[in-house]
Amino acid sequence: MNDMTEQDLAAAGTAPQTQELAQALAASQAEVEALRAELDETNRGVLALYAELDAQADNLRQATELKSRFLAYMSHEFRTPIGAIQSIARILQDRIDGPLTEEQEKQVRFIQTTSAEFADMVNDLLDLAKVEAGRIEVSPAWFEMVDVFSALRGMFKPVITNPDVVLIFEEPQNVPKLVSDDRKLAQILRNFISNALKFTQHGEIRVSAKRISETSVQFAVADTGIGIAPEFHHAIFRDYSQIDSPIQKRLRGTGLGLSLSKRLAELLGGDVALESEAQKGSTFYVTIPISVTAATPPVATESPSS
Ligand SMILES: Nc1ncnc2c1ncn2[C@@H]1O[C@H](COP(=O)(O)OP(=O)(O)OP(=O)(O)O)[C@@H](O)[C@H]1O
Ligand SMILES: [Mg+2]
């Protein structure tokens, strides 16, 4: 035993080690192979998933387009019969075909307000479809804010039936003549005011305008109504979003007014915002540039100067 050289000892020890090593190597190679096969399989799966996602995105795009087109056609087609109902109601109201009893007059007035609401809803839908299709155009022109306020005052006067609520239009503060689309701005404010009237049972709705920077003006519609809890502040600017509350259930509406308002404000180069606390009231803001041509690229705009 003592005669064994160091080499002998080494040889005696290496043989089984090499074997073990070779076995381990073979095992790990098989493992690598298995992993590679698994990876290939996963890759194929990922590719298939990508293809499926692409197909789904395509479907979604087509569905969105179809939805926009459907909305546009439907709302457009609705306008003719609504117009007919409104004209006939006017003929009855003007007693062209003879006198009306007191009850009949009330009924005709009901037809008129309901058809006006319906017309508003259809117009909102049509506008939304147009915005989605990128087909709504901004027509900038000079205008004075006081004129917009007085038009809105005239529009809402007959609508306010609750004696516990007053609608106040403040004198615009430091607001210069604007170059924007007054009809779209009025539409945004109309949506804010009609919401404020819907969700306020007592108190006041205050409409104001002030210049907040060199280049922008801010309009606010503040109410003393039911308010909106913070968790809903973002969601209500989305399509068809309405808050689940008892008062909401009594009121009609589609949940399109605010999302349309946001899109219109963006078209004018501005944005909308909200400050509100549940039970205390809400203030909706729309901020737009004093001159739409200066602040927005002339993509969707019909710029008079550039
Ligand atoms: N001033 C407000 N006070 C309290 N809640 C409001 C107010 N304005 C909007 N909301 C809430 O936000 C929701 C969305 O408003 P939006 O104007 O988009 O829809 P709508 O008024 O329900 O329907 P539409 O305007 O399409 O007729 C409302 O249903 C309501 O729940
Ligand atoms: Mg509304």
XYZ file of C-alpha atoms and ligand atoms in Angstrom:
338
model
C 0.000 0.000 0.000
C 2.746 2.246 0.877
C 4.248 1.467 -2.522
C 1.421 3.256 -4.467
C 2.570 6.396 -6.185
C 0.709 9.641 -6.094
C -0.327 9.094 -9.758
C -1.796 5.709 -8.935
C -3.841 7.284 -6.208
C -5.057 10.055 -8.507
C -6.020 7.588 -11.257
C -7.873 5.415 -8.800
C -9.834 8.491 -7.555
C -10.586 10.108 -11.004
C -12.242 7.269 -12.830
C -15.510 7.268 -10.892
C -15.449 11.108 -10.701
C -15.195 11.424 -14.481
C -18.015 9.006 -14.848
C -20.109 10.998 -12.441
C -19.193 14.175 -14.230
C -20.117 12.698 -17.587
C -23.437 11.537 -16.194
C -24.143 14.957 -14.702
C -23.226 16.598 -18.002
C -25.533 14.320 -19.914
C -28.307 15.002 -17.449
C -27.871 18.764 -17.674
C -27.692 18.577 -21.460
C -30.971 16.743 -21.479
C -32.324 19.407 -19.133
C -31.085 22.157 -21.481
C -32.729 20.353 -24.384
C -35.957 20.062 -22.486
C -35.763 23.747 -21.538
C -35.057 24.716 -25.127
C -38.017 22.699 -26.318
C -40.139 24.341 -23.660
C -38.874 27.778 -24.697
C -39.641 27.016 -28.341
C -43.102 25.981 -27.332
C -43.542 29.174 -25.288
C -42.265 31.270 -28.196
C -44.764 29.654 -30.502
C -47.453 30.377 -27.919
C -46.371 34.026 -27.650
C -46.413 34.385 -31.419
C -49.871 32.868 -31.598
C -50.973 35.232 -28.818
C -49.576 38.219 -30.721
C -51.458 37.180 -33.822
C -54.602 36.770 -31.775
C -54.092 40.186 -30.142
C -53.593 41.754 -33.553
C -56.777 40.156 -34.781
C -58.616 41.319 -31.660
C -57.283 44.870 -32.052
C -58.477 44.795 -35.645
C -61.894 43.585 -34.563
C -62.016 46.286 -31.903
C -61.083 48.972 -34.405
C -63.754 47.751 -36.775
C -66.311 47.572 -33.963
C -65.455 51.134 -32.846
C -65.777 52.384 -36.394
C -69.057 50.560 -36.794
C -70.298 52.012 -33.504
C -69.358 55.548 -34.549
C -70.995 55.113 -37.924
C -74.094 53.588 -36.370
C -74.330 56.470 -33.878
C -73.875 59.011 -36.627
C -76.487 57.451 -38.939
C -78.956 56.781 -36.171
C -78.768 60.227 -34.620
C -78.889 61.818 -38.030
C -81.965 59.839 -39.037
C -83.685 60.696 -35.756
C -83.452 64.395 -36.445
C -86.086 64.387 -39.200
C -88.927 62.812 -37.188
C -88.038 64.942 -34.145
C -88.182 68.021 -36.345
C -91.628 66.912 -37.579
C -92.906 66.393 -34.022
C -91.622 69.829 -33.030
C -93.226 71.545 -36.039
C -96.588 69.880 -35.433
C -96.437 70.827 -31.746
C -95.730 74.419 -32.792
C -98.707 74.410 -35.186
C -100.940 73.170 -32.357
C -99.440 75.704 -29.938
C -100.065 78.547 -32.408
C -103.695 77.306 -32.724
C -103.490 77.301 -36.494
C -105.938 74.401 -36.568
C -108.269 75.776 -33.927
C -108.384 76.519 -30.211
C -106.965 74.297 -27.453
C -108.393 73.508 -24.062
C -106.202 74.274 -21.051
C -105.398 70.577 -20.649
C -104.526 70.203 -24.342
C -102.217 73.203 -24.105
C -100.412 71.587 -21.170
C -100.040 68.380 -23.150
C -98.685 70.199 -26.203
C -96.172 71.998 -23.994
C -95.122 68.624 -22.615
C -94.602 67.336 -26.169
C -92.473 70.396 -26.892
C -90.187 70.100 -23.851
C -89.801 66.351 -24.253
C -89.021 66.591 -27.948
C -86.537 69.406 -27.235
C -84.790 67.149 -24.687
C -84.811 64.322 -27.211
C -83.362 66.613 -29.874
C -80.575 67.643 -27.454
C -79.780 64.016 -26.740
C -79.683 63.119 -30.428
C -77.478 66.122 -31.161
C -75.084 65.091 -28.373
C -74.900 61.587 -29.820
C -74.272 62.916 -33.279
C -71.539 65.241 -31.997
C -69.931 62.409 -30.070
C -69.913 60.237 -33.167
C -68.413 63.098 -35.149
C -65.704 63.737 -32.538
C -64.859 60.036 -32.517
C -64.602 59.974 -36.258
C -62.413 63.114 -36.105
C -64.991 64.906 -38.229
C -66.024 67.712 -35.970
C -64.657 71.063 -36.981
C -63.760 74.060 -34.917
C -64.966 77.303 -36.453
C -63.097 80.070 -34.674
C -64.474 83.607 -34.696
C -64.353 86.680 -32.476
C -67.005 86.808 -29.793
C -67.805 88.421 -26.457
C -68.435 86.243 -23.443
C -71.340 88.428 -22.282
C -73.225 87.467 -25.469
C -72.729 83.765 -24.773
C -73.906 84.266 -21.191
C -77.016 86.156 -22.231
C -77.906 83.494 -24.823
C -77.526 80.817 -22.122
C -79.574 82.887 -19.671
C -82.377 83.109 -22.249
C -82.193 79.403 -22.967
C -82.402 78.331 -19.314
C -84.972 80.853 -18.090
C -88.002 78.772 -19.146
C -86.372 75.546 -17.939
C -85.962 76.522 -14.269
C -89.099 75.366 -12.564
C -87.758 74.923 -9.030
C -88.330 78.145 -7.032
C -85.632 77.097 -4.515
C -82.849 77.327 -7.098
C -81.462 80.472 -8.720
C -79.247 80.597 -11.771
C -76.756 83.471 -11.627
C -74.511 84.626 -14.457
C -71.699 86.739 -13.012
C -70.168 89.595 -14.931
C -67.102 88.101 -16.736
C -63.904 89.255 -14.980
C -61.228 90.689 -17.185
C -62.208 88.423 -20.084
C -61.191 89.863 -23.444
C -62.887 89.098 -26.743
C -62.222 85.462 -27.534
C -61.250 83.807 -30.778
C -62.774 80.409 -30.378
C -65.859 78.428 -31.318
C -68.651 80.051 -29.315
C -71.180 77.320 -30.165
C -68.943 74.605 -28.762
C -68.123 76.627 -25.663
C -71.851 77.279 -25.156
C -72.516 73.564 -25.585
C -70.023 72.713 -22.824
C -71.519 75.315 -20.478
C -75.040 74.161 -21.380
C -74.111 70.622 -20.318
C -72.582 71.860 -17.047
C -75.583 74.070 -16.274
C -78.197 71.444 -17.101
C -76.376 68.967 -14.853
C -76.155 71.548 -12.073
C -79.903 72.167 -12.380
C -80.594 68.437 -12.342
C -78.526 67.739 -9.246
C -79.334 70.829 -7.162
C -82.531 70.982 -5.171
C -81.819 74.107 -3.096
C -79.486 77.046 -3.427
C -77.808 78.491 -6.457
C -75.963 77.788 -9.655
C -73.328 80.389 -10.370
C -71.788 80.727 -13.827
C -68.614 82.788 -14.044
C -65.698 83.547 -16.334
C -62.262 84.915 -15.578
C -58.933 85.319 -17.242
C -56.422 83.071 -15.491
C -53.304 83.753 -17.549
C -51.971 85.730 -20.480
C -53.429 83.166 -22.851
C -56.335 81.421 -21.166
C -59.741 81.927 -19.648
C -61.592 79.740 -17.221
C -65.334 79.287 -16.935
C -66.920 77.809 -13.857
C -70.366 76.430 -13.119
C -70.703 76.104 -9.353
C -73.722 74.512 -7.726
C -74.896 73.819 -4.195
C -76.251 70.393 -5.095
C -75.633 66.803 -4.092
C -71.915 66.895 -4.927
C -69.731 64.068 -6.211
C -67.541 61.830 -4.042
C -63.801 61.952 -4.968
C -63.729 58.348 -6.253
C -66.065 59.304 -9.121
C -64.242 62.448 -10.229
C -62.349 60.760 -13.043
C -65.000 58.325 -14.165
C -67.773 60.833 -14.809
C -65.940 62.288 -17.794
C -66.183 58.893 -19.521
C -68.989 57.886 -21.918
C -72.219 56.685 -20.321
C -70.880 57.140 -16.824
C -73.462 57.957 -14.168
C -73.297 57.731 -10.408
C -75.530 55.176 -8.816
C -77.616 57.276 -6.429
C -81.328 57.526 -5.646
C -81.548 60.999 -7.234
C -79.826 59.686 -10.360
C -82.460 56.983 -10.728
C -85.233 59.593 -10.838
C -83.541 61.600 -13.564
C -83.270 60.815 -17.194
C -80.033 61.172 -19.100
C -77.598 59.094 -21.066
C -74.343 59.937 -19.325
C -72.856 61.513 -22.437
C -72.928 65.212 -21.564
C -69.655 65.369 -19.644
C -67.622 63.113 -21.917
C -68.758 65.168 -24.896
C -67.907 68.368 -22.995
C -64.398 67.089 -22.281
C -63.836 66.222 -25.915
C -65.172 69.558 -27.095
C -62.929 71.399 -24.607
C -59.927 69.455 -25.926
C -60.917 70.362 -29.479
C -60.808 74.015 -28.435
C -57.289 73.460 -27.087
C -58.415 73.343 -23.465
C -59.689 70.958 -20.840
C -62.328 70.421 -18.194
C -61.919 69.946 -14.454
C -64.005 69.340 -11.397
C -63.937 70.256 -7.728
C -66.596 68.684 -5.607
C -67.457 67.250 -2.270
C -70.379 64.930 -1.670
C -73.390 66.782 -0.205
C -71.654 70.165 -0.498
C -71.883 70.959 -4.199
C -69.767 70.820 -7.328
C -67.875 73.230 -9.521
C -67.181 72.233 -13.110
C -64.495 74.164 -14.956
C -63.642 74.550 -18.588
C -60.408 76.310 -19.453
C -59.719 77.359 -23.027
C -57.153 79.504 -24.794
C -58.185 83.098 -25.525
C -57.307 82.435 -29.114
C -57.838 78.901 -30.364
C -55.600 79.451 -33.378
C -52.624 80.430 -31.213
C -52.808 77.474 -28.890
C -53.882 74.564 -31.051
C -52.220 73.169 -34.113
C -54.443 73.728 -37.152
C -55.250 70.007 -37.467
C -58.967 69.904 -36.867
C -59.394 73.660 -37.041
C -60.392 75.927 -39.848
C -57.860 78.595 -39.069
C -58.786 81.964 -40.557
C -55.266 83.381 -40.443
C -52.791 80.520 -40.883
N -73.421 69.050 -10.978
C -73.444 67.771 -10.666
N -73.728 67.357 -9.388
C -73.739 66.044 -9.072
N -73.504 65.046 -9.929
C -73.213 65.376 -11.207
C -73.173 66.743 -11.630
N -72.855 66.757 -12.946
C -72.723 65.475 -13.299
N -72.936 64.631 -12.277
C -72.831 63.156 -12.285
O -72.104 62.788 -13.436
C -72.886 61.944 -14.268
C -72.516 62.158 -15.718
O -72.986 63.417 -16.177
P -73.333 63.576 -17.713
O -73.737 64.978 -17.967
O -72.208 63.009 -18.489
O -74.561 62.583 -17.901
P -76.105 62.756 -17.549
O -76.385 64.169 -17.118
O -76.487 61.665 -16.614
O -76.782 62.475 -18.953
P -76.795 63.437 -20.246
O -75.974 64.652 -19.938
O -76.197 62.600 -21.328
O -78.226 63.746 -20.475
C -74.315 62.305 -13.929
O -75.197 61.273 -14.281
C -74.198 62.511 -12.430
O -74.175 61.267 -11.772
Mg -75.695 65.819 -18.324
